[in-house]
PDB file of C-alpha atoms in Angstrom:
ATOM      1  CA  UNK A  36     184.038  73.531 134.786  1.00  0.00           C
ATOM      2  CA  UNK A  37     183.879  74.434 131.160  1.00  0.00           C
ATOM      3  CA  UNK A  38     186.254  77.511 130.110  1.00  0.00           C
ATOM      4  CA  UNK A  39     187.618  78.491 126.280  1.00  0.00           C
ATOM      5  CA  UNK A  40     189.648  81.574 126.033  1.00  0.00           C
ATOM      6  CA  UNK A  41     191.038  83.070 122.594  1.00  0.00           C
ATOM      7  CA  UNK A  42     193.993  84.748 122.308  1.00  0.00           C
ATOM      8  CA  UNK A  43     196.109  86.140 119.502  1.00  0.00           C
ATOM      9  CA  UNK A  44     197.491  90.190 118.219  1.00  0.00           C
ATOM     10  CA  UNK A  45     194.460  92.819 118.674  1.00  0.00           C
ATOM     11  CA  UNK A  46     195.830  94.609 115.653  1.00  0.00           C
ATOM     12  CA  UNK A  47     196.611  92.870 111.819  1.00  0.00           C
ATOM     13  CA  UNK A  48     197.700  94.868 109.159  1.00  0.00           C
ATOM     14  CA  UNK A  49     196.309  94.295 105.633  1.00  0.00           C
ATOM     15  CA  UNK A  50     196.843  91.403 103.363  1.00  0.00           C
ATOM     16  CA  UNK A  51     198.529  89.701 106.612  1.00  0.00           C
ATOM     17  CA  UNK A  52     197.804  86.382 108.030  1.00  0.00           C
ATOM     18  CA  UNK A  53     195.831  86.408 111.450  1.00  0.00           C
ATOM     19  CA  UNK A  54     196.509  83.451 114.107  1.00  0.00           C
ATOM     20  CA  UNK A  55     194.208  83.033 116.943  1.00  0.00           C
ATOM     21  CA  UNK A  56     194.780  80.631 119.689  1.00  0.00           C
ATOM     22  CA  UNK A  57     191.459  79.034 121.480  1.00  0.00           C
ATOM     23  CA  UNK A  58     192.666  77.448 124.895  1.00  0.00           C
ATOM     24  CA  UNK A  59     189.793  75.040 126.817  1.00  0.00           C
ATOM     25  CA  UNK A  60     189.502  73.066 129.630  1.00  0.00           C
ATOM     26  CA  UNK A  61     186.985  70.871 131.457  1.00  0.00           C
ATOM     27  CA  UNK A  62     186.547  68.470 128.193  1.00  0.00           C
ATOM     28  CA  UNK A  63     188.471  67.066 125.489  1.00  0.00           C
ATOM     29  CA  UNK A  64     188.375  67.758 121.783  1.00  0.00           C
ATOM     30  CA  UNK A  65     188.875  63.392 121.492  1.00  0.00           C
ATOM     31  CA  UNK A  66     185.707  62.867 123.133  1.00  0.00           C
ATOM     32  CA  UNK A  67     183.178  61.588 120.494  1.00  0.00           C
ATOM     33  CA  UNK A  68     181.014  64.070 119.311  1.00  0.00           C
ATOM     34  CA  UNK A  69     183.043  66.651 120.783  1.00  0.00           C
ATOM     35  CA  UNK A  70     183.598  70.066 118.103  1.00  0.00           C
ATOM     36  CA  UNK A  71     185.133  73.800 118.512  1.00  0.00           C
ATOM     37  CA  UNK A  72     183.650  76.219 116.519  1.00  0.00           C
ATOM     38  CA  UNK A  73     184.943  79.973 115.702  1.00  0.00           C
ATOM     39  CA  UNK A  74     181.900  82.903 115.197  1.00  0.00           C
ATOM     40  CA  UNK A  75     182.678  86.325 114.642  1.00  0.00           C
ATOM     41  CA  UNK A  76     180.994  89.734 115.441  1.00  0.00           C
ATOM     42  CA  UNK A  77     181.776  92.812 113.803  1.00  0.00           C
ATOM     43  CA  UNK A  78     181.430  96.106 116.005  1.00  0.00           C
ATOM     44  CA  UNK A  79     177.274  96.354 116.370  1.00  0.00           C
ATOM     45  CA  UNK A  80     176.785  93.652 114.090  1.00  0.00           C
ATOM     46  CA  UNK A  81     175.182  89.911 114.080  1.00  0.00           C
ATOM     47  CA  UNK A  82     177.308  86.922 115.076  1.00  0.00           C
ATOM     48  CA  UNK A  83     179.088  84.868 111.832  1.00  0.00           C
ATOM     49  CA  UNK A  84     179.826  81.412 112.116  1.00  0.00           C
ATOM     50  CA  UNK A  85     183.035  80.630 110.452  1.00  0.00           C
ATOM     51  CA  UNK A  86     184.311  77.008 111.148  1.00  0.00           C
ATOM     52  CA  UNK A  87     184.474  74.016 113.252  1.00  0.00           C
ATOM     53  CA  UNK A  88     186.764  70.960 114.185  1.00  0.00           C
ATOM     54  CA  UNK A  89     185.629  68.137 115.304  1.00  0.00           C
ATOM     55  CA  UNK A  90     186.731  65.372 117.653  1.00  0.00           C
ATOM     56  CA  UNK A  91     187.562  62.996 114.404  1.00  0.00           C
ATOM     57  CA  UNK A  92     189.598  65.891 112.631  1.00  0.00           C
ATOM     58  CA  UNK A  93     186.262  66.747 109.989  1.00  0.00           C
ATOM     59  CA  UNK A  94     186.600  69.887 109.260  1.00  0.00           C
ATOM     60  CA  UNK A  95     183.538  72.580 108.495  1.00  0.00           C
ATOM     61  CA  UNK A  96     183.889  76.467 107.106  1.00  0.00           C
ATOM     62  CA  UNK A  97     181.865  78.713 105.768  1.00  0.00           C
ATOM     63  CA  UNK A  98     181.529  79.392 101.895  1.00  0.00           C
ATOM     64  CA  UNK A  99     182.227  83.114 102.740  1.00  0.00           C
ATOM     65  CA  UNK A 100     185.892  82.308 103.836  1.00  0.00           C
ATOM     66  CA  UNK A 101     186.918  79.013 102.781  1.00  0.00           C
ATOM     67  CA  UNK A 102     189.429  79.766 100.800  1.00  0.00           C
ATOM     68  CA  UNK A 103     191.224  81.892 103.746  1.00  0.00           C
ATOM     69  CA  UNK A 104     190.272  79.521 106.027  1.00  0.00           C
ATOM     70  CA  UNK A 105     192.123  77.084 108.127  1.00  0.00           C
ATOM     71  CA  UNK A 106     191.134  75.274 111.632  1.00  0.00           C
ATOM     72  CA  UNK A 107     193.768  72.568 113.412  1.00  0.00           C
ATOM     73  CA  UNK A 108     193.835  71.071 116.456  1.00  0.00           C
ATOM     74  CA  UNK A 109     196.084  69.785 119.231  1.00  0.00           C
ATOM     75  CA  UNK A 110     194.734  67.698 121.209  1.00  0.00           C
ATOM     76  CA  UNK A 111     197.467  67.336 123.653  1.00  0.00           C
ATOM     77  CA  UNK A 112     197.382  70.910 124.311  1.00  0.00           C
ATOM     78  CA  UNK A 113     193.782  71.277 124.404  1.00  0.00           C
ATOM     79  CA  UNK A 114     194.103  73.748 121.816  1.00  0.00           C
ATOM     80  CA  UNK A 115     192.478  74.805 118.699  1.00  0.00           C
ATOM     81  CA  UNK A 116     194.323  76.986 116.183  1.00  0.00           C
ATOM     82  CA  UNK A 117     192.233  79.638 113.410  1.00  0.00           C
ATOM     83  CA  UNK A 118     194.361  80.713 110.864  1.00  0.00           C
ATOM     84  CA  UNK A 119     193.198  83.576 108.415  1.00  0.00           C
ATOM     85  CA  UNK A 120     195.177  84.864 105.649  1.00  0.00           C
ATOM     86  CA  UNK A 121     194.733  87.505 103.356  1.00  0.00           C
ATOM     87  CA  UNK A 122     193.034  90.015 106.059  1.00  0.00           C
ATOM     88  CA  UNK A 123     190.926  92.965 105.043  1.00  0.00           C
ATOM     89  CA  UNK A 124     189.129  95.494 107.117  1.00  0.00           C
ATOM     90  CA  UNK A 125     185.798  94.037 106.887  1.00  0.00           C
ATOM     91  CA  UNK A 126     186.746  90.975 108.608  1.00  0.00           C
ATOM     92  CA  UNK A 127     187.394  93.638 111.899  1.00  0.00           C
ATOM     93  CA  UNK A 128     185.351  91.795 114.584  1.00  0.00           C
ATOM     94  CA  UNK A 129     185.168  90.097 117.718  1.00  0.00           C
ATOM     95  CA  UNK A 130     186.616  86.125 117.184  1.00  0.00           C
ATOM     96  CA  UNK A 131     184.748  83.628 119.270  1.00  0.00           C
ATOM     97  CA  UNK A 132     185.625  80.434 119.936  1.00  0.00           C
ATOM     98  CA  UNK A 133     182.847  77.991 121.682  1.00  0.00           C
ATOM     99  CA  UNK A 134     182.002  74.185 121.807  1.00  0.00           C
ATOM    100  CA  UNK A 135     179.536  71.923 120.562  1.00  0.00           C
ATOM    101  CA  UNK A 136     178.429  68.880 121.989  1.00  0.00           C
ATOM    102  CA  UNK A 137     175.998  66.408 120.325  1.00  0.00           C
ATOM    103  CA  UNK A 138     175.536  64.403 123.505  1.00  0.00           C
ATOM    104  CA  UNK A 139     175.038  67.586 125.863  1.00  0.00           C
ATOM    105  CA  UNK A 140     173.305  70.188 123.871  1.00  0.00           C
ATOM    106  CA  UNK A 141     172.812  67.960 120.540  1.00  0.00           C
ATOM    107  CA  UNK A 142     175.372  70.113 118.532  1.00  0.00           C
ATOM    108  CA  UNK A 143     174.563  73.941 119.593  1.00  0.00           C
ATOM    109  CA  UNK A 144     177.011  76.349 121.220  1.00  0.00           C
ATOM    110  CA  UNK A 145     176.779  75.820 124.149  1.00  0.00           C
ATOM    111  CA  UNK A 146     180.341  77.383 125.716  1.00  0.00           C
ATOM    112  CA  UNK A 147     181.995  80.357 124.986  1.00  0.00           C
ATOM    113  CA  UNK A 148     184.965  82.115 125.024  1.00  0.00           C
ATOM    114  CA  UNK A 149     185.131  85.814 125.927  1.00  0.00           C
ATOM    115  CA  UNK A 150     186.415  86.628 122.795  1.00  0.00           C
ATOM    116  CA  UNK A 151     188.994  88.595 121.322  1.00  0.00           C
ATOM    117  CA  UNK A 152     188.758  91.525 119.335  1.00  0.00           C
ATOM    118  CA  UNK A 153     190.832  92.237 115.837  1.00  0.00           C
ATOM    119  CA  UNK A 154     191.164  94.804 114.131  1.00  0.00           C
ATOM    120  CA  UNK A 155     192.717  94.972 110.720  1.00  0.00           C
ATOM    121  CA  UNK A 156     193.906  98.394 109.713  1.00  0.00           C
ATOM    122  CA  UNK A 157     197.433  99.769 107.914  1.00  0.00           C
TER     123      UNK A 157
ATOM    124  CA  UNK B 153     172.897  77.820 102.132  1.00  0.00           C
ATOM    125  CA  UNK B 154     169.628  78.248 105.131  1.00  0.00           C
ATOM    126  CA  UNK B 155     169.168  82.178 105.532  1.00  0.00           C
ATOM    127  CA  UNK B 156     167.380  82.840 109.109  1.00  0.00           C
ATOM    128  CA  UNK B 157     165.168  85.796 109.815  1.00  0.00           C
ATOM    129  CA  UNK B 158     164.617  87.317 113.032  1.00  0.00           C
ATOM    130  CA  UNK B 159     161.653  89.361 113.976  1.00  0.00           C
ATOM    131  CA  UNK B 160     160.960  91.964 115.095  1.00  0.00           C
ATOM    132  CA  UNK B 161     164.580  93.797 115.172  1.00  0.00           C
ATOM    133  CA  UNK B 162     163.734  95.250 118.290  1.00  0.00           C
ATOM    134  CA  UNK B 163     161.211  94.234 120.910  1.00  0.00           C
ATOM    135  CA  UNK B 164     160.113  97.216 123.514  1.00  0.00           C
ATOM    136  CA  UNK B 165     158.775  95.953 126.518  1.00  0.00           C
ATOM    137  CA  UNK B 166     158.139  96.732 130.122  1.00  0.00           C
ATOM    138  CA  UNK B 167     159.817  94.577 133.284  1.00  0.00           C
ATOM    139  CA  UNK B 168     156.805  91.890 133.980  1.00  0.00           C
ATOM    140  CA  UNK B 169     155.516  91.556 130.617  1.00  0.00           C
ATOM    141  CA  UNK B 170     155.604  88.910 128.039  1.00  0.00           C
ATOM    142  CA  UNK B 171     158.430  89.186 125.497  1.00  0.00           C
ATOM    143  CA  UNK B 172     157.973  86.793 122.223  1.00  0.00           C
ATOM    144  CA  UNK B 173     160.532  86.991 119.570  1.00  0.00           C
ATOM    145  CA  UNK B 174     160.267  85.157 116.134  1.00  0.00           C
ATOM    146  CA  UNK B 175     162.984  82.997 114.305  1.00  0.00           C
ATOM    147  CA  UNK B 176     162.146  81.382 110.247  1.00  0.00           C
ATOM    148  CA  UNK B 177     164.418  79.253 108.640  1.00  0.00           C
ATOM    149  CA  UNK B 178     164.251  79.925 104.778  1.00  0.00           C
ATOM    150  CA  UNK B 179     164.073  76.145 104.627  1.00  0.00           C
ATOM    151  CA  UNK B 180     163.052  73.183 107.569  1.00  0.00           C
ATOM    152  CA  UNK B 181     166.107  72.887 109.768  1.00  0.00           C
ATOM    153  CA  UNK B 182     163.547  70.359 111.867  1.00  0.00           C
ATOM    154  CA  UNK B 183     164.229  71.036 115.664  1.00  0.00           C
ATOM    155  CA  UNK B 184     167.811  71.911 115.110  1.00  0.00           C
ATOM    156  CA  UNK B 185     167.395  75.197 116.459  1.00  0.00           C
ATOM    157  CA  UNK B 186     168.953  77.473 119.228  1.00  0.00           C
ATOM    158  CA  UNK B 187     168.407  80.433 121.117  1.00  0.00           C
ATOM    159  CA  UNK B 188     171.226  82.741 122.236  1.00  0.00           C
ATOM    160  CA  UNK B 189     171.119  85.818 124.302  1.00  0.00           C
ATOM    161  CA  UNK B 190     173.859  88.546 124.104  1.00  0.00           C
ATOM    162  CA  UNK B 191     174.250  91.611 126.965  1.00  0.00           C
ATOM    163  CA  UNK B 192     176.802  94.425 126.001  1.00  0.00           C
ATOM    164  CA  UNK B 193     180.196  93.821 126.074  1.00  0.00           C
ATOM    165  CA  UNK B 194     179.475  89.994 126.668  1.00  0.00           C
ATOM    166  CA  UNK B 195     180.127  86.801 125.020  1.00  0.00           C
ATOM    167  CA  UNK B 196     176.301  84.964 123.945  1.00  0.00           C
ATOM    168  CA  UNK B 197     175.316  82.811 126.018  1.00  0.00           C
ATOM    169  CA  UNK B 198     173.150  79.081 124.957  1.00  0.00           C
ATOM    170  CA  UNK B 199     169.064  79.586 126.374  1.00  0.00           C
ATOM    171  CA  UNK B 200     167.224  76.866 124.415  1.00  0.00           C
ATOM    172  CA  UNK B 201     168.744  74.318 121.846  1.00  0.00           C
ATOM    173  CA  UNK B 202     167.247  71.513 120.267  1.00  0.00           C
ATOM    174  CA  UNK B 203     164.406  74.323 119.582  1.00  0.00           C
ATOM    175  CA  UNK B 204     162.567  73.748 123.264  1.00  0.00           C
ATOM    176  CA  UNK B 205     165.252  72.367 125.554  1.00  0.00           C
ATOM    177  CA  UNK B 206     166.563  74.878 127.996  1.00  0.00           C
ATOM    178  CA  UNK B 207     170.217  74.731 128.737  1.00  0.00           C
ATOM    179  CA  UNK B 208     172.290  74.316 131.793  1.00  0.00           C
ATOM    180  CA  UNK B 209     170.990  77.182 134.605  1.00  0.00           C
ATOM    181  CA  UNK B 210     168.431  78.881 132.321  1.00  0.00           C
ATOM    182  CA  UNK B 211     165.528  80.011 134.194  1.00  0.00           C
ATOM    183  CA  UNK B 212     161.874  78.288 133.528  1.00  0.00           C
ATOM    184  CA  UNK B 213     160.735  81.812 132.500  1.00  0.00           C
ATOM    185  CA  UNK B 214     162.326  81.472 128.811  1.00  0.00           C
ATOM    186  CA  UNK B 215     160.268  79.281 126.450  1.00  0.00           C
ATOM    187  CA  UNK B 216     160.939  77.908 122.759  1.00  0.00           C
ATOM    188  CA  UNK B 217     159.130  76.348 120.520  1.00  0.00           C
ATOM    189  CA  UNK B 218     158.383  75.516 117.088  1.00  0.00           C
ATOM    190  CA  UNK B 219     160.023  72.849 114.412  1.00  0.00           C
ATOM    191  CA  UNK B 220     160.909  72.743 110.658  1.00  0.00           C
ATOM    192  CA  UNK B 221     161.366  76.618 109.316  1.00  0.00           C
ATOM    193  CA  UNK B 222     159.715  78.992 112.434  1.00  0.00           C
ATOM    194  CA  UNK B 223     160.231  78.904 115.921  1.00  0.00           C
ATOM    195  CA  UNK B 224     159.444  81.431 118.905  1.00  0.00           C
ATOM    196  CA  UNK B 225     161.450  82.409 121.901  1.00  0.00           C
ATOM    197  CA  UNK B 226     158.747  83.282 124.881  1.00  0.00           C
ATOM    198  CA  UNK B 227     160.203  85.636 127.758  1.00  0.00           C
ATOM    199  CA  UNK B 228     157.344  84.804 130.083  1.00  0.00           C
ATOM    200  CA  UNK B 229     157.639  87.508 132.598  1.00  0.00           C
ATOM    201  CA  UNK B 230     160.873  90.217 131.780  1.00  0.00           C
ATOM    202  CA  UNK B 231     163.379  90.538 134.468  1.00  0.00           C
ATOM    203  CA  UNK B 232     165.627  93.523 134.253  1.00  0.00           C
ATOM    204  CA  UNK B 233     168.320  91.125 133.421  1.00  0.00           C
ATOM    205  CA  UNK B 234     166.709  90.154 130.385  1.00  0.00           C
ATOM    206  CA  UNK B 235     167.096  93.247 128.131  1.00  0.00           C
ATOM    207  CA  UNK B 236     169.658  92.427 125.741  1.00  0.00           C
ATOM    208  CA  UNK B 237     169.972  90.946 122.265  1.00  0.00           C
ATOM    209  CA  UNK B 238     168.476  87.601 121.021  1.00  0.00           C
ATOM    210  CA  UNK B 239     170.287  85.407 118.755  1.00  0.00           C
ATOM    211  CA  UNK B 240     168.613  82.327 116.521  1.00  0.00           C
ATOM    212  CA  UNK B 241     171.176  79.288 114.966  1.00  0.00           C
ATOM    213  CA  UNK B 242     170.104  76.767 113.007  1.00  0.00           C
ATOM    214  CA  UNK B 243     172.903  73.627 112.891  1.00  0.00           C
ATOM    215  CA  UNK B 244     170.899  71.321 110.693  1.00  0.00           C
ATOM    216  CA  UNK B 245     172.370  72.258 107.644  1.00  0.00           C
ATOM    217  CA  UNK B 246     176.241  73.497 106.810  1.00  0.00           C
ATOM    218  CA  UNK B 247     177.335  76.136 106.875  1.00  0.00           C
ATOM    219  CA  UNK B 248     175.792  77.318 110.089  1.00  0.00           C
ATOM    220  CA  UNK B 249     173.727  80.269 110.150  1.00  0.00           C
ATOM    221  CA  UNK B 250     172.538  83.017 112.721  1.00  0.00           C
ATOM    222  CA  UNK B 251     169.886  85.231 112.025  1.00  0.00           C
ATOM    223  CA  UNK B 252     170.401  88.997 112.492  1.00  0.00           C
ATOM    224  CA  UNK B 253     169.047  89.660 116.115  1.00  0.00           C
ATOM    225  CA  UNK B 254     166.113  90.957 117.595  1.00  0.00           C
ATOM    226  CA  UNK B 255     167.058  93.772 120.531  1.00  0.00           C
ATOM    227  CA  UNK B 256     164.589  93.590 123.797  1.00  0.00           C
ATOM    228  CA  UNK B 257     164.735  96.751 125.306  1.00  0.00           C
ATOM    229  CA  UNK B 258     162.456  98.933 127.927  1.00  0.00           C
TER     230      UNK B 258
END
């Protein structure tokens, strides 16, 4: 059985740095074609893919937050680390993680956590 | 950067009918195309990748089809557990991209 679960603080202040843990089980992030991915979801709004780390330590983000963007892995752990800095209000939203598979669903989502929301506020 | 478009925005239907929901890719993301659907207060959840595939425990009632820029999610018969929101991906080309949702709804 296939489970992710984020966790991290529910509440960020301004201009801080957000950390958000991603915890799976049931595969392993050194299988080949193996990748974690983070989306977001503002309140009523559309998903936003953000990033991804795959099994060989490549690395994918989006143009939108590169630069405040970083995704790591430990393996060991079976854990997957986001790290945001510079935090502003618009980037509120729910932060999923999920997994992609080439070999089982040729590189969609196809597991999810339950997410976990942030809100970034003074 | 592949924008996708999602149409209509929202879908009203009646339990029983046939729900069809549009995707377009602004450019050919060939069958690299998913389906997810979304319930309230709920994580998505993977219906169709590789643009016609269902996944893992979806039932034979949801459809896809379509390659290169549009594609079509077919609800064959609604099932009150089907009104929610309806997400398209594409993961041919980086970054990744969802379009905007379409909303199914009685």
């Amino acid at each position: 059985q296939i489970t992710l679960k984020e966790s991290g603080p529910t509440l960020v202040k301004p201009t801080q740095t957000l950390t958000l843990t991603c915890t799976f089980s049931g595969f392993s992030l050194s299988t080949s074609g193996v990748g974690v991915g983070w989306i977001r979801q503002p309140p009523g709004k559309a998903l936003e893919w953000l990033g991804i780390i795959y099994w060989d330590d490549n690395k994918r983000y989006s143009p939108s937050v590169k630069s405040r963007l970083t995704i790591t892995k430990d393996t060991s752990k079976n854990q997957v680390v986001l790290i945001m800095t510079d935090m502003d209000p618009v980037d509120t939203a729910t932060y999923y993680c999920t997994r992609s598979s080439y070999y089982d669903s040729s590189g969609s989502f196809d597991y999810w956590g339950q997410g976990s929301p942030v809100t970034v506020s003074s | 950067e592949v924008v996708m478009t999602q149409s209509p925005a929202t879908l009203a239907v009646s339990p029983g009918e046939r729900a069809t929901l549009s995707c377009r890719a602004s450019q050919s993301v060939s069958s690299n195309l998913a389906w997810y659907q979304q319930k309230p207060g709920q994580a998505p959840r993977l219906l169709i990748y590789g643009a016609s595939t269902r996944a893992t425990g979806i039932p034979a009632r949801f459809s896809g089809s379509g390659s290169g820029k549009e594609f079509t999610l077919t609800i064959s018969s609604l099932q009150s557990e089907d009104f929610a929101v309806y997400y398209c991906q594409q993961y041919n080309n980086w970054p990744r991209a969802f379009g905007q949702g379409t909303k199914v709804e009685i």
